[in-house]
Structure formats: structure tokens, C-alpha cells
PDB file of C-alpha atoms in Angstrom:
ATOM      1  CA  UNK A   5     -19.106 -19.193  42.515  1.00 79.00           C
ATOM      2  CA  UNK A   6     -18.044 -20.526  39.104  1.00 80.00           C
ATOM      3  CA  UNK A   7     -15.949 -17.434  38.398  1.00 77.00           C
ATOM      4  CA  UNK A   8     -14.457 -17.614  41.885  1.00 78.00           C
ATOM      5  CA  UNK A   9     -13.274 -21.143  41.056  1.00 84.00           C
ATOM      6  CA  UNK A  10     -11.770 -19.850  37.814  1.00 81.00           C
ATOM      7  CA  UNK A  11      -9.938 -17.203  39.764  1.00 80.00           C
ATOM      8  CA  UNK A  12      -8.528 -19.754  42.169  1.00 82.00           C
ATOM      9  CA  UNK A  13      -7.332 -21.800  39.166  1.00 84.00           C
ATOM     10  CA  UNK A  14      -5.704 -18.646  37.701  1.00 82.00           C
ATOM     11  CA  UNK A  15      -7.957 -18.909  34.663  1.00 83.00           C
ATOM     12  CA  UNK A  16      -9.019 -15.253  34.677  1.00 80.00           C
ATOM     13  CA  UNK A  17      -6.994 -12.046  34.297  1.00 80.00           C
ATOM     14  CA  UNK A  18      -5.538 -11.234  37.717  1.00 76.00           C
ATOM     15  CA  UNK A  19      -7.293  -8.084  38.957  1.00 70.00           C
ATOM     16  CA  UNK A  20      -5.460  -5.263  40.702  1.00 71.00           C
ATOM     17  CA  UNK A  21      -7.958  -5.341  43.549  1.00 73.00           C
ATOM     18  CA  UNK A  22     -10.832  -7.493  44.797  1.00 66.00           C
ATOM     19  CA  UNK A  23     -13.230  -4.569  44.400  1.00 72.00           C
ATOM     20  CA  UNK A  24     -12.264  -4.279  40.739  1.00 76.00           C
ATOM     21  CA  UNK A  25     -12.765  -8.025  40.379  1.00 69.00           C
ATOM     22  CA  UNK A  26     -16.294  -7.787  41.756  1.00 69.00           C
ATOM     23  CA  UNK A  27     -17.141  -5.028  39.255  1.00 74.00           C
ATOM     24  CA  UNK A  28     -15.799  -7.265  36.481  1.00 70.00           C
ATOM     25  CA  UNK A  29     -18.184 -10.055  37.524  1.00 69.00           C
ATOM     26  CA  UNK A  30     -21.129  -7.648  37.572  1.00 71.00           C
ATOM     27  CA  UNK A  31     -20.148  -6.314  34.148  1.00 74.00           C
ATOM     28  CA  UNK A  32     -19.877  -9.853  32.769  1.00 75.00           C
ATOM     29  CA  UNK A  33     -23.274 -10.882  34.083  1.00 77.00           C
ATOM     30  CA  UNK A  34     -25.009  -7.709  32.884  1.00 79.00           C
ATOM     31  CA  UNK A  35     -23.522  -7.760  29.390  1.00 81.00           C
ATOM     32  CA  UNK A  36     -24.069 -11.506  29.008  1.00 79.00           C
ATOM     33  CA  UNK A  37     -27.753 -11.071  29.764  1.00 78.00           C
ATOM     34  CA  UNK A  38     -27.868  -8.448  27.007  1.00 80.00           C
ATOM     35  CA  UNK A  39     -25.851 -10.637  24.636  1.00 76.00           C
ATOM     36  CA  UNK A  40     -23.056  -8.042  24.396  1.00 80.00           C
ATOM     37  CA  UNK A  41     -20.245  -9.525  26.485  1.00 84.00           C
ATOM     38  CA  UNK A  42     -17.124 -10.131  24.412  1.00 87.00           C
ATOM     39  CA  UNK A  43     -13.656  -9.805  25.881  1.00 86.00           C
ATOM     40  CA  UNK A  44     -10.181 -11.238  25.593  1.00 88.00           C
ATOM     41  CA  UNK A  45      -8.719 -12.521  28.840  1.00 86.00           C
ATOM     42  CA  UNK A  46      -4.935 -12.432  29.143  1.00 87.00           C
ATOM     43  CA  UNK A  47      -4.145 -15.090  31.737  1.00 88.00           C
ATOM     44  CA  UNK A  48      -1.217 -15.079  34.183  1.00 85.00           C
ATOM     45  CA  UNK A  49       0.442 -17.993  32.349  1.00 86.00           C
ATOM     46  CA  UNK A  50       0.642 -15.964  29.119  1.00 86.00           C
ATOM     47  CA  UNK A  51      -2.244 -17.637  27.313  1.00 89.00           C
ATOM     48  CA  UNK A  52      -5.297 -15.783  25.977  1.00 90.00           C
ATOM     49  CA  UNK A  53      -8.982 -16.663  26.018  1.00 90.00           C
ATOM     50  CA  UNK A  54     -11.764 -15.121  23.958  1.00 91.00           C
ATOM     51  CA  UNK A  55     -14.823 -15.072  26.227  1.00 89.00           C
ATOM     52  CA  UNK A  56     -18.309 -14.564  24.811  1.00 89.00           C
ATOM     53  CA  UNK A  57     -21.426 -14.233  26.974  1.00 85.00           C
ATOM     54  CA  UNK A  58     -24.922 -14.937  25.679  1.00 84.00           C
ATOM     55  CA  UNK A  59     -28.358 -15.073  27.322  1.00 84.00           C
ATOM     56  CA  UNK A  60     -29.829 -18.561  27.703  1.00 81.00           C
ATOM     57  CA  UNK A  61     -33.404 -19.776  28.292  1.00 80.00           C
ATOM     58  CA  UNK A  62     -34.933 -19.329  31.771  1.00 79.00           C
ATOM     59  CA  UNK A  63     -32.571 -16.468  32.662  1.00 77.00           C
ATOM     60  CA  UNK A  64     -29.380 -18.513  32.442  1.00 82.00           C
ATOM     61  CA  UNK A  65     -26.115 -17.300  30.902  1.00 82.00           C
ATOM     62  CA  UNK A  66     -24.001 -19.229  28.412  1.00 86.00           C
ATOM     63  CA  UNK A  67     -20.265 -18.520  28.328  1.00 85.00           C
ATOM     64  CA  UNK A  68     -18.085 -19.602  25.441  1.00 90.00           C
ATOM     65  CA  UNK A  69     -14.332 -19.853  26.076  1.00 91.00           C
ATOM     66  CA  UNK A  70     -11.998 -20.012  23.049  1.00 93.00           C
ATOM     67  CA  UNK A  71      -8.253 -20.462  23.346  1.00 92.00           C
ATOM     68  CA  UNK A  72      -6.808 -17.833  20.989  1.00 91.00           C
ATOM     69  CA  UNK A  73      -3.243 -17.883  22.340  1.00 89.00           C
ATOM     70  CA  UNK A  74      -1.694 -18.809  18.981  1.00 88.00           C
ATOM     71  CA  UNK A  75      -3.653 -16.100  17.155  1.00 88.00           C
ATOM     72  CA  UNK A  76      -2.709 -13.422  19.691  1.00 85.00           C
ATOM     73  CA  UNK A  77       0.924 -14.509  19.584  1.00 82.00           C
ATOM     74  CA  UNK A  78       1.001 -14.246  15.791  1.00 85.00           C
ATOM     75  CA  UNK A  79      -0.610 -10.805  15.913  1.00 78.00           C
ATOM     76  CA  UNK A  80       1.872  -9.570  18.474  1.00 79.00           C
ATOM     77  CA  UNK A  81       4.764 -11.009  16.484  1.00 81.00           C
ATOM     78  CA  UNK A  82       3.478  -9.347  13.324  1.00 71.00           C
ATOM     79  CA  UNK A  83       3.214  -5.994  15.112  1.00 72.00           C
ATOM     80  CA  UNK A  84       6.705  -6.465  16.501  1.00 73.00           C
ATOM     81  CA  UNK A  85       8.057  -7.331  13.041  1.00 70.00           C
ATOM     82  CA  UNK A  86       6.424  -4.231  11.545  1.00 67.00           C
ATOM     83  CA  UNK A  87       7.880  -2.023  14.266  1.00 70.00           C
ATOM     84  CA  UNK A  88      11.319  -3.536  13.687  1.00 69.00           C
ATOM     85  CA  UNK A  89      11.041  -3.093   9.916  1.00 72.00           C
ATOM     86  CA  UNK A  90      10.058   0.538  10.417  1.00 69.00           C
ATOM     87  CA  UNK A  91      13.016   1.111  12.727  1.00 73.00           C
ATOM     88  CA  UNK A  92      15.385  -0.475  10.197  1.00 74.00           C
ATOM     89  CA  UNK A  93      14.053   1.730   7.377  1.00 76.00           C
ATOM     90  CA  UNK A  94      14.353   4.852   9.521  1.00 76.00           C
ATOM     91  CA  UNK A  95      17.992   3.969  10.257  1.00 74.00           C
ATOM     92  CA  UNK A  96      18.872   3.978   6.536  1.00 80.00           C
ATOM     93  CA  UNK A  97      20.396   7.170   5.126  1.00 83.00           C
ATOM     94  CA  UNK A  98      18.245   6.986   1.981  1.00 89.00           C
ATOM     95  CA  UNK A  99      14.588   7.853   1.554  1.00 89.00           C
ATOM     96  CA  UNK A 100      12.868   4.477   1.187  1.00 91.00           C
ATOM     97  CA  UNK A 101       9.359   3.352   0.243  1.00 90.00           C
ATOM     98  CA  UNK A 102       7.985  -0.174  -0.263  1.00 90.00           C
ATOM     99  CA  UNK A 103       5.000  -0.886  -2.526  1.00 90.00           C
ATOM    100  CA  UNK A 104       2.896  -4.033  -2.501  1.00 88.00           C
ATOM    101  CA  UNK A 105       2.010  -6.049  -5.640  1.00 87.00           C
ATOM    102  CA  UNK A 106      -1.385  -4.295  -5.447  1.00 88.00           C
ATOM    103  CA  UNK A 107       0.472  -0.975  -5.979  1.00 88.00           C
ATOM    104  CA  UNK A 108      -0.204   0.431  -2.530  1.00 89.00           C
ATOM    105  CA  UNK A 109       2.383   1.871  -0.169  1.00 89.00           C
ATOM    106  CA  UNK A 110       3.248  -0.633   2.564  1.00 85.00           C
ATOM    107  CA  UNK A 111       5.788   1.420   4.475  1.00 85.00           C
ATOM    108  CA  UNK A 112       8.089   4.419   4.141  1.00 87.00           C
ATOM    109  CA  UNK A 113      10.776   5.873   6.372  1.00 88.00           C
ATOM    110  CA  UNK A 114      10.937   9.389   7.793  1.00 87.00           C
ATOM    111  CA  UNK A 115      13.566  10.444   5.196  1.00 88.00           C
ATOM    112  CA  UNK A 116      11.034   9.687   2.456  1.00 88.00           C
ATOM    113  CA  UNK A 117       8.313  11.769   4.118  1.00 86.00           C
ATOM    114  CA  UNK A 118      10.699  14.665   4.692  1.00 86.00           C
ATOM    115  CA  UNK A 119      12.046  14.533   1.118  1.00 85.00           C
ATOM    116  CA  UNK A 120       8.584  14.858  -0.405  1.00 83.00           C
ATOM    117  CA  UNK A 121       7.105  17.122   2.286  1.00 81.00           C
ATOM    118  CA  UNK A 122       4.545  14.566   3.466  1.00 80.00           C
ATOM    119  CA  UNK A 123       2.903  15.192   6.842  1.00 75.00           C
ATOM    120  CA  UNK A 124      -0.247  13.047   6.717  1.00 74.00           C
ATOM    121  CA  UNK A 125      -0.585   9.298   7.231  1.00 73.00           C
ATOM    122  CA  UNK A 126       0.329   7.613   3.928  1.00 74.00           C
ATOM    123  CA  UNK A 127      -0.219   3.966   4.870  1.00 73.00           C
ATOM    124  CA  UNK A 128      -1.932   2.108   1.982  1.00 74.00           C
ATOM    125  CA  UNK A 129      -1.554   5.159  -0.273  1.00 86.00           C
ATOM    126  CA  UNK A 130      -2.005   4.289  -3.939  1.00 89.00           C
ATOM    127  CA  UNK A 131       0.880   4.299  -6.406  1.00 89.00           C
ATOM    128  CA  UNK A 132      -1.005   6.868  -8.501  1.00 90.00           C
ATOM    129  CA  UNK A 133      -1.057   9.360  -5.637  1.00 90.00           C
ATOM    130  CA  UNK A 134       2.620   8.733  -4.913  1.00 90.00           C
ATOM    131  CA  UNK A 135       3.469   9.323  -8.591  1.00 91.00           C
ATOM    132  CA  UNK A 136       1.668  12.662  -8.448  1.00 90.00           C
ATOM    133  CA  UNK A 137       3.715  13.634  -5.376  1.00 88.00           C
ATOM    134  CA  UNK A 138       6.953  12.710  -7.155  1.00 91.00           C
ATOM    135  CA  UNK A 139       5.944  14.531 -10.321  1.00 91.00           C
ATOM    136  CA  UNK A 140       5.130  17.655  -8.333  1.00 89.00           C
ATOM    137  CA  UNK A 141       8.520  17.541  -6.595  1.00 88.00           C
ATOM    138  CA  UNK A 142      10.668  16.882  -9.683  1.00 90.00           C
ATOM    139  CA  UNK A 143      11.134  18.290 -13.156  1.00 92.00           C
ATOM    140  CA  UNK A 144       9.371  16.425 -16.012  1.00 92.00           C
ATOM    141  CA  UNK A 145      10.920  13.007 -16.583  1.00 93.00           C
ATOM    142  CA  UNK A 146       9.904   9.690 -18.205  1.00 93.00           C
ATOM    143  CA  UNK A 147      11.225   7.825 -15.146  1.00 93.00           C
ATOM    144  CA  UNK A 148       7.886   7.821 -13.317  1.00 92.00           C
ATOM    145  CA  UNK A 149       6.061   6.234 -16.248  1.00 91.00           C
ATOM    146  CA  UNK A 150       8.775   3.588 -16.506  1.00 92.00           C
ATOM    147  CA  UNK A 151       8.448   2.957 -12.777  1.00 91.00           C
ATOM    148  CA  UNK A 152       4.679   2.499 -13.032  1.00 89.00           C
ATOM    149  CA  UNK A 153       5.175  -0.119 -15.748  1.00 89.00           C
ATOM    150  CA  UNK A 154       7.908  -1.785 -13.674  1.00 90.00           C
ATOM    151  CA  UNK A 155       5.687  -2.129 -10.585  1.00 87.00           C
ATOM    152  CA  UNK A 156       2.774  -3.421 -12.655  1.00 84.00           C
ATOM    153  CA  UNK A 157       4.954  -6.034 -14.369  1.00 82.00           C
ATOM    154  CA  UNK A 158       4.906  -9.565 -12.971  1.00 74.00           C
ATOM    155  CA  UNK A 159       7.775 -11.119 -14.927  1.00 76.00           C
ATOM    156  CA  UNK A 160      11.397 -10.433 -15.780  1.00 78.00           C
ATOM    157  CA  UNK A 161      11.926  -7.713 -13.210  1.00 87.00           C
ATOM    158  CA  UNK A 162      15.468  -6.738 -12.277  1.00 91.00           C
ATOM    159  CA  UNK A 163      16.901  -3.846 -10.294  1.00 92.00           C
ATOM    160  CA  UNK A 164      17.527  -0.601 -12.168  1.00 93.00           C
ATOM    161  CA  UNK A 165      18.596   2.948 -11.424  1.00 92.00           C
ATOM    162  CA  UNK A 166      17.699   6.388 -12.689  1.00 93.00           C
ATOM    163  CA  UNK A 167      18.336  10.032 -11.924  1.00 92.00           C
ATOM    164  CA  UNK A 168      15.736  12.785 -11.572  1.00 93.00           C
ATOM    165  CA  UNK A 169      16.082  16.446 -10.665  1.00 92.00           C
ATOM    166  CA  UNK A 170      13.991  18.258  -8.080  1.00 89.00           C
ATOM    167  CA  UNK A 171      12.481  21.682  -8.678  1.00 88.00           C
ATOM    168  CA  UNK A 172      15.114  23.045  -6.275  1.00 85.00           C
ATOM    169  CA  UNK A 173      17.943  21.891  -8.518  1.00 86.00           C
ATOM    170  CA  UNK A 174      19.123  18.778  -6.702  1.00 86.00           C
ATOM    171  CA  UNK A 175      19.736  15.440  -8.341  1.00 90.00           C
ATOM    172  CA  UNK A 176      18.067  12.369  -6.880  1.00 90.00           C
ATOM    173  CA  UNK A 177      19.628   8.983  -7.484  1.00 92.00           C
ATOM    174  CA  UNK A 178      16.743   6.489  -7.623  1.00 93.00           C
ATOM    175  CA  UNK A 179      17.021   2.742  -7.162  1.00 92.00           C
ATOM    176  CA  UNK A 180      14.119   0.417  -7.975  1.00 93.00           C
ATOM    177  CA  UNK A 181      14.424  -3.125  -6.611  1.00 92.00           C
ATOM    178  CA  UNK A 182      11.998  -6.064  -6.934  1.00 92.00           C
ATOM    179  CA  UNK A 183      11.236  -7.886  -3.686  1.00 89.00           C
ATOM    180  CA  UNK A 184       9.844 -11.321  -2.920  1.00 85.00           C
ATOM    181  CA  UNK A 185       6.127 -11.760  -3.535  1.00 85.00           C
ATOM    182  CA  UNK A 186       5.916  -9.009  -6.155  1.00 87.00           C
ATOM    183  CA  UNK A 187       6.656  -6.075  -3.856  1.00 89.00           C
ATOM    184  CA  UNK A 188       8.931  -3.223  -4.922  1.00 92.00           C
ATOM    185  CA  UNK A 189      11.467  -1.208  -2.930  1.00 91.00           C
ATOM    186  CA  UNK A 190      12.227   2.340  -4.055  1.00 93.00           C
ATOM    187  CA  UNK A 191      15.071   4.383  -2.589  1.00 92.00           C
ATOM    188  CA  UNK A 192      16.094   7.979  -3.190  1.00 92.00           C
ATOM    189  CA  UNK A 193      19.473   9.446  -2.325  1.00 89.00           C
ATOM    190  CA  UNK A 194      20.219  13.093  -3.019  1.00 78.00           C
ATOM    191  CA  UNK A 195      23.393  14.889  -4.018  1.00 59.00           C
ATOM    192  CA  UNK A 196      24.157  18.485  -5.071  1.00 47.00           C
ATOM    193  CA  UNK A 197      23.399  19.089  -8.739  1.00 38.00           C
ATOM    194  CA  UNK A 198      26.648  20.603 -10.013  1.00 40.00           C
ATOM    195  CA  UNK A 199      25.683  21.599 -13.569  1.00 38.00           C
ATOM    196  CA  UNK A 200      24.530  25.061 -14.631  1.00 37.00           C
ATOM    197  CA  UNK A 201      21.598  26.496 -12.673  1.00 38.00           C
ATOM    198  CA  UNK A 202      18.283  25.130 -13.879  1.00 37.00           C
ATOM    199  CA  UNK A 203      15.383  27.228 -15.047  1.00 40.00           C
ATOM    200  CA  UNK A 204      12.583  25.847 -12.883  1.00 43.00           C
ATOM    201  CA  UNK A 205       9.314  25.243 -14.643  1.00 44.00           C
ATOM    202  CA  UNK A 206       6.011  26.559 -13.291  1.00 47.00           C
ATOM    203  CA  UNK A 207       4.283  23.952 -11.201  1.00 45.00           C
ATOM    204  CA  UNK A 208       1.227  23.837 -13.462  1.00 43.00           C
ATOM    205  CA  UNK A 209       3.393  22.776 -16.426  1.00 41.00           C
ATOM    206  CA  UNK A 210       4.752  19.676 -14.702  1.00 41.00           C
ATOM    207  CA  UNK A 211       3.283  16.510 -16.221  1.00 41.00           C
TER     208      UNK A 211
END
């Protein structure tokens, strides 16, 4: 009866059918008696409730309703912002990666993954692992050590550029830019390497 009143007040998620609604009530009562009911209700007015069911003395059930609308809205906005940021990075012609102050990869566009032959999920990948990928792809260069020091530095950072050469004889123009909060943006743009053909070093000799 209590839940029926909530339904009339549009304080529960609107079910697709009355039969489905009755199963929801049974599920709530059963899980509450076991102390395992925990769900988020998205209400018709756009608000969200966190509903927790717990057993109570003498066979009763206690229901706790928490208004988490603001929290859900922030989470959805954050997810939307991340999706938009990813779309913006993918639209850039350069290969781009962003590292956090903790030296982990926050995001990278599809050009970056294609450039370095990455197929697995690289979210939160460490800078050390990324450096190894870059070293494997390019001929020996002091640039990667300088970049490691640059990302680790907390003061006096300013944008700088460098050029590296891949094992396939292409030059990569690299741009390293400090971002707000200590993050670092790295972009790679390639161009044909027009000098004499390079003698590629064996992979095991790359530092």
C-alpha cells in the first residue's frame, strides 16, 4: 500500500507494465528482508533516489531514501565532458596523448593508438610503459629522457618541441605542452623524412 501511494505520487520509476511493477515490489520486499536491496530510482521528474532496504525487528522492513540527484547529475556531466573531450581529440589531425600529474595516461586519440600500434585499452597507463612504446617505435634519442624530466617537474614548465625519427624512416614533430593542474599534453605529427635512407638499428639495441 505504501509503495502504491508512492507510485500515485510519481515517486517511483514508472514501470512499463503493471505486471513488471508487481515483480519490482516482490523483489524489493525479498531483498530488503535479506538486507541486500540497494537500487537507484530515476523518477519521472528527472530526480534520482538511492533506496536501501534493511530488515527490521519483528519482521518489519526499513527503507532509506536518499536524494542523490546532484551527484547523478555531476556524474552524467562528467561522462558527457569526457566523451566530448575524446571526440575533440579524435578530430585533431595530430596524434595526441594527455598525462596526469601522477604520470598516468588520461586520454589519447585514435591517431595516437594507430601511430604506435596500440590495440589494447591504455587508460591509466603509466608514463614508463608509454616511454617504452615510444622507444621501441623510434631510433635512439635523448628526447624521451628529457620528456620524463619535464613531466615530473612541477615548476618553470613551458612548451617545447623536438623531432624524433621512427624505425621506418619518418620524422615525427613532437610538441610538449604543460596544462593546468600539472597535466601534460603531447602531440605527434609526422612528415616524410627527406634525408638519406637510414640504417635501421636492430630492435634489441634500442635504449
